[in-house]
PDB file of C-alpha atoms in Angstrom:
ATOM      1  CA  ASN A   1      20.040  -2.634  -4.360  1.00 68.00           C
ATOM      2  CA  ALA A   2      17.224  -4.415  -6.129  1.00 77.00           C
ATOM      3  CA  GLY A   3      14.783  -3.347  -3.400  1.00 92.00           C
ATOM      4  CA  VAL A   4      11.727  -5.595  -3.082  1.00 95.00           C
ATOM      5  CA  THR A   5      11.354  -8.282  -5.739  1.00 96.00           C
ATOM      6  CA  GLN A   6       8.346 -10.507  -6.359  1.00 97.00           C
ATOM      7  CA  THR A   7       7.893 -13.594  -8.500  1.00 97.00           C
ATOM      8  CA  PRO A   8       6.016 -14.533 -10.548  1.00 97.00           C
ATOM      9  CA  LYS A   9       4.586 -11.382 -12.143  1.00 95.00           C
ATOM     10  CA  PHE A  10       1.533 -13.228 -13.446  1.00 96.00           C
ATOM     11  CA  GLN A  11      -0.080 -16.536 -12.547  1.00 96.00           C
ATOM     12  CA  VAL A  12      -3.219 -18.401 -13.549  1.00 97.00           C
ATOM     13  CA  LEU A  13      -4.437 -21.175 -11.242  1.00 97.00           C
ATOM     14  CA  LYS A  14      -7.334 -23.569 -11.220  1.00 97.00           C
ATOM     15  CA  THR A  15      -9.544 -23.778  -8.151  1.00 97.00           C
ATOM     16  CA  GLY A  16      -7.954 -26.044  -5.574  1.00 97.00           C
ATOM     17  CA  GLN A  17      -4.390 -25.704  -6.812  1.00 97.00           C
ATOM     18  CA  SER A  18      -1.656 -24.536  -4.496  1.00 96.00           C
ATOM     19  CA  MET A  19       1.191 -22.146  -5.118  1.00 96.00           C
ATOM     20  CA  THR A  20       3.727 -19.906  -3.408  1.00 97.00           C
ATOM     21  CA  LEU A  21       4.259 -16.235  -4.173  1.00 98.00           C
ATOM     22  CA  GLN A  22       7.864 -15.291  -3.592  1.00 98.00           C
ATOM     23  CA  CYS A  23       9.078 -12.036  -2.049  1.00 97.00           C
ATOM     24  CA  ALA A  24      12.642 -10.982  -1.318  1.00 97.00           C
ATOM     25  CA  GLN A  25      14.287  -7.776  -0.153  1.00 97.00           C
ATOM     26  CA  ASP A  26      17.942  -6.807   0.011  1.00 95.00           C
ATOM     27  CA  MET A  27      17.631  -3.739   2.233  1.00 93.00           C
ATOM     28  CA  ASN A  28      18.010  -5.630   5.523  1.00 92.00           C
ATOM     29  CA  HIS A  29      14.575  -4.446   6.669  1.00 93.00           C
ATOM     30  CA  GLU A  30      13.117  -6.158   9.708  1.00 91.00           C
ATOM     31  CA  TYR A  31       9.459  -5.748   8.762  1.00 91.00           C
ATOM     32  CA  MET A  32       7.802  -7.423   5.773  1.00 94.00           C
ATOM     33  CA  SER A  33       4.132  -7.540   4.784  1.00 94.00           C
ATOM     34  CA  TRP A  34       1.763  -8.993   2.212  1.00 96.00           C
ATOM     35  CA  TYR A  35      -1.189  -7.024   0.846  1.00 95.00           C
ATOM     36  CA  ARG A  36      -3.865  -7.748  -1.704  1.00 96.00           C
ATOM     37  CA  GLN A  37      -5.326  -5.058  -3.928  1.00 94.00           C
ATOM     38  CA  ASP A  38      -8.843  -5.322  -5.273  1.00 92.00           C
ATOM     39  CA  PRO A  39     -10.790  -2.703  -7.238  1.00 83.00           C
ATOM     40  CA  GLY A  40     -12.330  -0.085  -4.959  1.00 76.00           C
ATOM     41  CA  MET A  41     -10.810  -1.675  -1.843  1.00 78.00           C
ATOM     42  CA  GLY A  42      -7.358  -0.161  -1.653  1.00 84.00           C
ATOM     43  CA  LEU A  43      -4.711  -2.412  -0.136  1.00 90.00           C
ATOM     44  CA  ARG A  44      -5.618  -4.866   2.588  1.00 91.00           C
ATOM     45  CA  LEU A  45      -3.062  -6.502   4.865  1.00 91.00           C
ATOM     46  CA  ILE A  46      -2.912 -10.303   4.691  1.00 95.00           C
ATOM     47  CA  HIS A  47       0.043 -11.250   6.911  1.00 95.00           C
ATOM     48  CA  TYR A  48       3.065  -9.478   8.253  1.00 92.00           C
ATOM     49  CA  SER A  49       6.368 -10.199   9.986  1.00 93.00           C
ATOM     50  CA  VAL A  50       8.380  -8.080  12.370  1.00 90.00           C
ATOM     51  CA  GLY A  51      11.485 -10.240  12.065  1.00 92.00           C
ATOM     52  CA  ALA A  52      12.831 -13.641  11.111  1.00 94.00           C
ATOM     53  CA  GLY A  53      10.818 -16.386  12.785  1.00 94.00           C
ATOM     54  CA  ILE A  54       7.919 -14.055  13.685  1.00 94.00           C
ATOM     55  CA  THR A  55       4.689 -13.737  11.721  1.00 95.00           C
ATOM     56  CA  ASP A  56       1.181 -12.533  12.491  1.00 92.00           C
ATOM     57  CA  GLN A  57      -2.180 -12.133  10.799  1.00 92.00           C
ATOM     58  CA  GLY A  58      -3.435  -8.975   9.178  1.00 89.00           C
ATOM     59  CA  GLU A  59      -6.922  -7.961   8.126  1.00 87.00           C
ATOM     60  CA  VAL A  60      -7.639 -10.774   5.604  1.00 93.00           C
ATOM     61  CA  PRO A  61      -5.477 -13.829   6.493  1.00 95.00           C
ATOM     62  CA  ASN A  62      -7.882 -16.670   5.656  1.00 96.00           C
ATOM     63  CA  GLY A  63      -6.647 -18.961   2.894  1.00 96.00           C
ATOM     64  CA  TYR A  64      -3.030 -17.793   3.145  1.00 97.00           C
ATOM     65  CA  ASN A  65       0.027 -18.988   5.055  1.00 97.00           C
ATOM     66  CA  VAL A  66       3.391 -17.314   5.519  1.00 97.00           C
ATOM     67  CA  SER A  67       6.776 -18.081   7.021  1.00 96.00           C
ATOM     68  CA  ARG A  68       9.881 -15.981   7.665  1.00 97.00           C
ATOM     69  CA  SER A  69      12.937 -18.193   7.948  1.00 96.00           C
ATOM     70  CA  THR A  70      15.334 -15.428   6.877  1.00 96.00           C
ATOM     71  CA  THR A  71      15.323 -11.630   7.007  1.00 96.00           C
ATOM     72  CA  GLU A  72      15.387 -11.455   3.210  1.00 96.00           C
ATOM     73  CA  ASP A  73      12.507 -13.752   2.228  1.00 97.00           C
ATOM     74  CA  PHE A  74       8.792 -13.764   3.021  1.00 98.00           C
ATOM     75  CA  PRO A  75       6.836 -16.242   0.846  1.00 98.00           C
ATOM     76  CA  LEU A  76       3.042 -16.297   0.736  1.00 98.00           C
ATOM     77  CA  ARG A  77       1.364 -19.661   0.259  1.00 98.00           C
ATOM     78  CA  LEU A  78      -2.065 -20.411  -1.126  1.00 96.00           C
ATOM     79  CA  LEU A  79      -2.858 -23.981  -0.065  1.00 92.00           C
ATOM     80  CA  SER A  80      -6.084 -24.383  -2.066  1.00 96.00           C
ATOM     81  CA  ALA A  81      -6.766 -21.486  -4.415  1.00 96.00           C
ATOM     82  CA  ALA A  82     -10.283 -20.077  -4.714  1.00 97.00           C
ATOM     83  CA  PRO A  83     -11.716 -17.608  -7.269  1.00 97.00           C
ATOM     84  CA  SER A  84     -12.092 -15.078  -4.427  1.00 96.00           C
ATOM     85  CA  GLN A  85      -8.308 -14.972  -4.248  1.00 97.00           C
ATOM     86  CA  THR A  86      -8.072 -13.476  -7.720  1.00 97.00           C
ATOM     87  CA  SER A  87      -6.266 -10.233  -7.006  1.00 97.00           C
ATOM     88  CA  VAL A  88      -3.020  -8.323  -7.253  1.00 96.00           C
ATOM     89  CA  TYR A  89      -0.637  -9.169  -4.420  1.00 98.00           C
ATOM     90  CA  PHE A  90       1.986  -6.764  -3.136  1.00 97.00           C
ATOM     91  CA  CYS A  91       4.838  -7.510  -0.813  1.00 97.00           C
ATOM     92  CA  ALA A  92       6.398  -4.692   1.187  1.00 94.00           C
ATOM     93  CA  SER A  93       9.396  -4.314   3.426  1.00 94.00           C
ATOM     94  CA  SER A  94       9.877  -1.548   5.918  1.00 89.00           C
ATOM     95  CA  TYR A  95      12.121  -0.011   8.514  1.00 83.00           C
ATOM     96  CA  LEU A  96      11.622   2.174  11.552  1.00 77.00           C
ATOM     97  CA  ALA A  97      13.103   5.671  11.738  1.00 73.00           C
ATOM     98  CA  GLY A  98      12.228   8.040  14.538  1.00 68.00           C
ATOM     99  CA  GLY A  99       9.442   5.702  15.572  1.00 65.00           C
ATOM    100  CA  VAL A 100       7.801   5.867  12.147  1.00 70.00           C
ATOM    101  CA  GLU A 101       7.627   2.928   9.753  1.00 73.00           C
ATOM    102  CA  THR A 102       8.411   3.557   6.065  1.00 79.00           C
ATOM    103  CA  GLN A 103       7.277   0.885   3.620  1.00 85.00           C
ATOM    104  CA  TYR A 104       8.697  -0.042   0.220  1.00 90.00           C
ATOM    105  CA  PHE A 105       6.517  -2.068  -2.124  1.00 93.00           C
ATOM    106  CA  GLY A 106       7.401  -4.681  -4.718  1.00 95.00           C
ATOM    107  CA  PRO A 107       5.997  -4.575  -8.270  1.00 94.00           C
ATOM    108  CA  GLY A 108       3.175  -7.022  -7.522  1.00 96.00           C
ATOM    109  CA  THR A 109       1.960 -10.450  -8.611  1.00 97.00           C
ATOM    110  CA  ARG A 110      -1.251 -10.651 -10.625  1.00 96.00           C
ATOM    111  CA  LEU A 111      -3.147 -13.835  -9.807  1.00 97.00           C
ATOM    112  CA  LEU A 112      -6.185 -15.219 -11.613  1.00 97.00           C
ATOM    113  CA  VAL A 113      -7.981 -18.211 -10.119  1.00 97.00           C
ATOM    114  CA  LEU A 114     -10.379 -19.961 -12.465  1.00 97.00           C
TER     115      LEU A 114
ATOM    116  CA  GLY B   1     -11.539  -4.095   8.805  1.00 52.00           C
ATOM    117  CA  GLN B   2     -11.233  -0.371   9.063  1.00 57.00           C
ATOM    118  CA  GLN B   3     -10.942   1.619   5.853  1.00 69.00           C
ATOM    119  CA  LEU B   4     -10.166   5.220   5.208  1.00 87.00           C
ATOM    120  CA  ASN B   5     -12.659   7.191   3.135  1.00 93.00           C
ATOM    121  CA  GLN B   6     -10.759   8.684   0.241  1.00 95.00           C
ATOM    122  CA  SER B   7     -12.305  11.086  -2.256  1.00 95.00           C
ATOM    123  CA  PRO B   8     -12.792  11.600  -5.030  1.00 96.00           C
ATOM    124  CA  GLN B   9     -12.562   8.082  -6.431  1.00 93.00           C
ATOM    125  CA  SER B  10     -11.503   9.426  -9.817  1.00 95.00           C
ATOM    126  CA  MET B  11     -10.553  12.719 -11.409  1.00 95.00           C
ATOM    127  CA  PHE B  12     -10.341  13.792 -15.049  1.00 96.00           C
ATOM    128  CA  ILE B  13      -8.465  17.065 -15.474  1.00 95.00           C
ATOM    129  CA  GLN B  14      -6.598  19.117 -18.049  1.00 96.00           C
ATOM    130  CA  GLU B  15      -2.837  19.355 -17.974  1.00 95.00           C
ATOM    131  CA  GLY B  16      -1.778  22.346 -15.907  1.00 96.00           C
ATOM    132  CA  GLU B  17      -4.719  22.222 -13.517  1.00 96.00           C
ATOM    133  CA  ASP B  18      -4.332  21.834  -9.773  1.00 97.00           C
ATOM    134  CA  VAL B  19      -5.571  18.683  -8.049  1.00 96.00           C
ATOM    135  CA  SER B  20      -6.911  18.148  -4.560  1.00 97.00           C
ATOM    136  CA  MET B  21      -7.883  14.895  -2.835  1.00 97.00           C
ATOM    137  CA  ASN B  22      -8.519  13.960   0.772  1.00 97.00           C
ATOM    138  CA  CYS B  23      -8.910  11.150   3.255  1.00 96.00           C
ATOM    139  CA  THR B  24     -11.085  11.002   6.332  1.00 96.00           C
ATOM    140  CA  SER B  25     -11.479   8.510   9.136  1.00 93.00           C
ATOM    141  CA  SER B  26     -13.548   8.048  12.251  1.00 89.00           C
ATOM    142  CA  SER B  27     -10.364   7.080  14.116  1.00 87.00           C
ATOM    143  CA  ILE B  28      -7.281   9.027  15.060  1.00 88.00           C
ATOM    144  CA  PHE B  29      -3.991   8.293  13.321  1.00 89.00           C
ATOM    145  CA  ASN B  30      -0.474   9.162  14.431  1.00 87.00           C
ATOM    146  CA  THR B  31       0.954   9.200  10.917  1.00 89.00           C
ATOM    147  CA  TRP B  32      -0.520   9.906   7.510  1.00 91.00           C
ATOM    148  CA  LEU B  33       1.153   8.689   4.342  1.00 92.00           C
ATOM    149  CA  TRP B  34       0.454   9.408   0.683  1.00 95.00           C
ATOM    150  CA  TYR B  35       1.465   6.916  -2.014  1.00 94.00           C
ATOM    151  CA  LYS B  36       1.300   6.950  -5.809  1.00 96.00           C
ATOM    152  CA  GLN B  37       0.863   3.819  -7.894  1.00 95.00           C
ATOM    153  CA  ASP B  38       1.788   3.798 -11.579  1.00 93.00           C
ATOM    154  CA  PRO B  39       0.144   1.201 -13.844  1.00 87.00           C
ATOM    155  CA  GLY B  40       1.668  -2.240 -13.291  1.00 85.00           C
ATOM    156  CA  GLU B  41       3.794  -1.088 -10.381  1.00 89.00           C
ATOM    157  CA  GLY B  42       3.664  -1.107  -6.609  1.00 92.00           C
ATOM    158  CA  PRO B  43       2.835   2.014  -4.590  1.00 93.00           C
ATOM    159  CA  VAL B  44       5.643   4.497  -4.001  1.00 92.00           C
ATOM    160  CA  LEU B  45       5.746   6.762  -0.957  1.00 90.00           C
ATOM    161  CA  LEU B  46       5.296  10.457  -1.817  1.00 93.00           C
ATOM    162  CA  ILE B  47       4.890  12.232   1.494  1.00 93.00           C
ATOM    163  CA  ALA B  48       4.786  11.236   5.160  1.00 90.00           C
ATOM    164  CA  LEU B  49       3.155  13.388   7.841  1.00 92.00           C
ATOM    165  CA  TYR B  50       3.975  12.892  11.508  1.00 88.00           C
ATOM    166  CA  LYS B  51       2.252  15.665  13.490  1.00 90.00           C
ATOM    167  CA  ALA B  52      -1.230  17.129  13.600  1.00 92.00           C
ATOM    168  CA  GLY B  53      -1.375  20.349  11.604  1.00 94.00           C
ATOM    169  CA  GLU B  54       1.825  19.550   9.735  1.00 93.00           C
ATOM    170  CA  LEU B  55       2.054  20.852   6.173  1.00 95.00           C
ATOM    171  CA  THR B  56       4.713  19.208   4.017  1.00 94.00           C
ATOM    172  CA  SER B  57       5.730  19.754   0.399  1.00 94.00           C
ATOM    173  CA  ASN B  58       7.559  17.569  -2.085  1.00 92.00           C
ATOM    174  CA  GLY B  59       8.026  19.513  -5.296  1.00 95.00           C
ATOM    175  CA  ARG B  60       4.568  20.249  -6.724  1.00 96.00           C
ATOM    176  CA  LEU B  61       2.933  18.073  -4.059  1.00 97.00           C
ATOM    177  CA  THR B  62       1.673  19.436  -0.755  1.00 97.00           C
ATOM    178  CA  ALA B  63       0.032  17.392   1.982  1.00 97.00           C
ATOM    179  CA  GLN B  64      -1.418  18.298   5.353  1.00 97.00           C
ATOM    180  CA  PHE B  65      -2.112  16.321   8.504  1.00 95.00           C
ATOM    181  CA  GLY B  66      -5.492  17.449   9.841  1.00 95.00           C
ATOM    182  CA  ILE B  67      -5.633  19.054  13.267  1.00 95.00           C
ATOM    183  CA  THR B  68      -8.164  16.487  14.486  1.00 93.00           C
ATOM    184  CA  ARG B  69      -5.769  13.701  13.326  1.00 91.00           C
ATOM    185  CA  LYS B  70      -8.694  12.142  11.481  1.00 93.00           C
ATOM    186  CA  ASP B  71      -8.034  13.535   8.029  1.00 95.00           C
ATOM    187  CA  SER B  72      -5.406  14.519   5.518  1.00 97.00           C
ATOM    188  CA  PHE B  73      -5.337  16.078   2.079  1.00 97.00           C
ATOM    189  CA  LEU B  74      -2.979  16.040  -0.882  1.00 98.00           C
ATOM    190  CA  ASN B  75      -2.663  18.815  -3.451  1.00 98.00           C
ATOM    191  CA  ILE B  76      -0.837  18.637  -6.759  1.00 97.00           C
ATOM    192  CA  SER B  77      -0.142  21.938  -8.458  1.00 97.00           C
ATOM    193  CA  ALA B  78       0.235  22.491 -12.211  1.00 97.00           C
ATOM    194  CA  SER B  79      -0.396  18.858 -13.150  1.00 96.00           C
ATOM    195  CA  ILE B  80       1.710  17.198 -15.836  1.00 95.00           C
ATOM    196  CA  PRO B  81       1.142  13.940 -17.764  1.00 94.00           C
ATOM    197  CA  SER B  82       3.421  11.887 -15.498  1.00 94.00           C
ATOM    198  CA  ASP B  83       1.121  12.648 -12.550  1.00 96.00           C
ATOM    199  CA  VAL B  84      -1.325  10.092 -13.964  1.00 96.00           C
ATOM    200  CA  GLY B  85      -1.851   7.150 -11.644  1.00 95.00           C
ATOM    201  CA  ILE B  86      -3.655   6.065  -8.501  1.00 95.00           C
ATOM    202  CA  TYR B  87      -3.025   7.965  -5.285  1.00 96.00           C
ATOM    203  CA  PHE B  88      -3.524   6.244  -1.948  1.00 95.00           C
ATOM    204  CA  CYS B  89      -3.666   7.666   1.512  1.00 95.00           C
ATOM    205  CA  ALA B  90      -2.669   5.470   4.447  1.00 92.00           C
ATOM    206  CA  GLY B  91      -2.969   5.975   8.169  1.00 90.00           C
ATOM    207  CA  GLN B  92      -0.796   4.499  10.845  1.00 84.00           C
ATOM    208  CA  ARG B  93      -1.840   4.445  14.484  1.00 76.00           C
ATOM    209  CA  ILE B  94       1.200   2.893  16.106  1.00 65.00           C
ATOM    210  CA  GLN B  95       4.424   1.509  14.739  1.00 54.00           C
ATOM    211  CA  GLY B  96       4.128  -1.903  13.181  1.00 53.00           C
ATOM    212  CA  ALA B  97       2.864  -3.080   9.809  1.00 52.00           C
ATOM    213  CA  GLN B  98      -0.436  -4.253  11.166  1.00 53.00           C
ATOM    214  CA  LYS B  99      -1.603  -0.732  11.823  1.00 66.00           C
ATOM    215  CA  LEU B 100      -1.221   0.676   8.289  1.00 80.00           C
ATOM    216  CA  VAL B 101      -4.710   1.236   6.834  1.00 86.00           C
ATOM    217  CA  PHE B 102      -5.207   2.306   3.216  1.00 89.00           C
ATOM    218  CA  GLY B 103      -7.841   4.385   1.499  1.00 92.00           C
ATOM    219  CA  GLN B 104      -9.581   3.125  -1.627  1.00 91.00           C
ATOM    220  CA  GLY B 105      -7.471   5.285  -3.923  1.00 93.00           C
ATOM    221  CA  THR B 106      -8.028   8.237  -6.266  1.00 95.00           C
ATOM    222  CA  ARG B 107      -7.461   7.536  -9.953  1.00 95.00           C
ATOM    223  CA  LEU B 108      -6.080  10.613 -11.727  1.00 96.00           C
ATOM    224  CA  THR B 109      -6.420  10.987 -15.489  1.00 96.00           C
ATOM    225  CA  ILE B 110      -4.936  13.981 -17.303  1.00 93.00           C
ATOM    226  CA  ASN B 111      -5.975  15.222 -20.724  1.00 87.00           C
ATOM    227  CA  PRO B 112      -3.071  16.854 -22.542  1.00 79.00           C
TER     228      PRO B 112
END
């Protein structure tokens, strides 16, 4: 299994540009999530999905859209990039065992918005 | 949004020393998780704690779920160079991704 894969690894955008961060998992996990990591802030949840066709907002959803058309894929869209969205983005997939959720993270996408 | 208070923010130690870090919260959590992040990688789960008072080990790592359910600590014994990285605690109140809250991280640096 490849686990959780993310593309691209690095991206530079100009303010106002749009782009999609890709995330895929091959572990057949129902849950998938997007986090952003900023210095001194830990990881903050942007959006999450508990299954195909179901998405919901996390702690910092503004400026981001998501969709979940398949179990495997969970893309994150920036419609109009802003410098405040400069960050490292992590996708995670997870499963439930004994009522506890265990998350697996991708390697991250480093985004710079100029 | 709610954050966990993780301390210390950074540690500089000699190889072979023991390490201790902790997380505290004003809210109760049902699960505590400890992750390690290597440079350029995503976090990897080290230890998961499911019950108040639980003490769990994973090799040289030991973590405890506080009795009040508002704190947890992680100890690393006899540190080695590959222990370098950022350690995150995370609390989970109920099942579901939306309830996983992360601490700010502890950056561990080891001098050989």
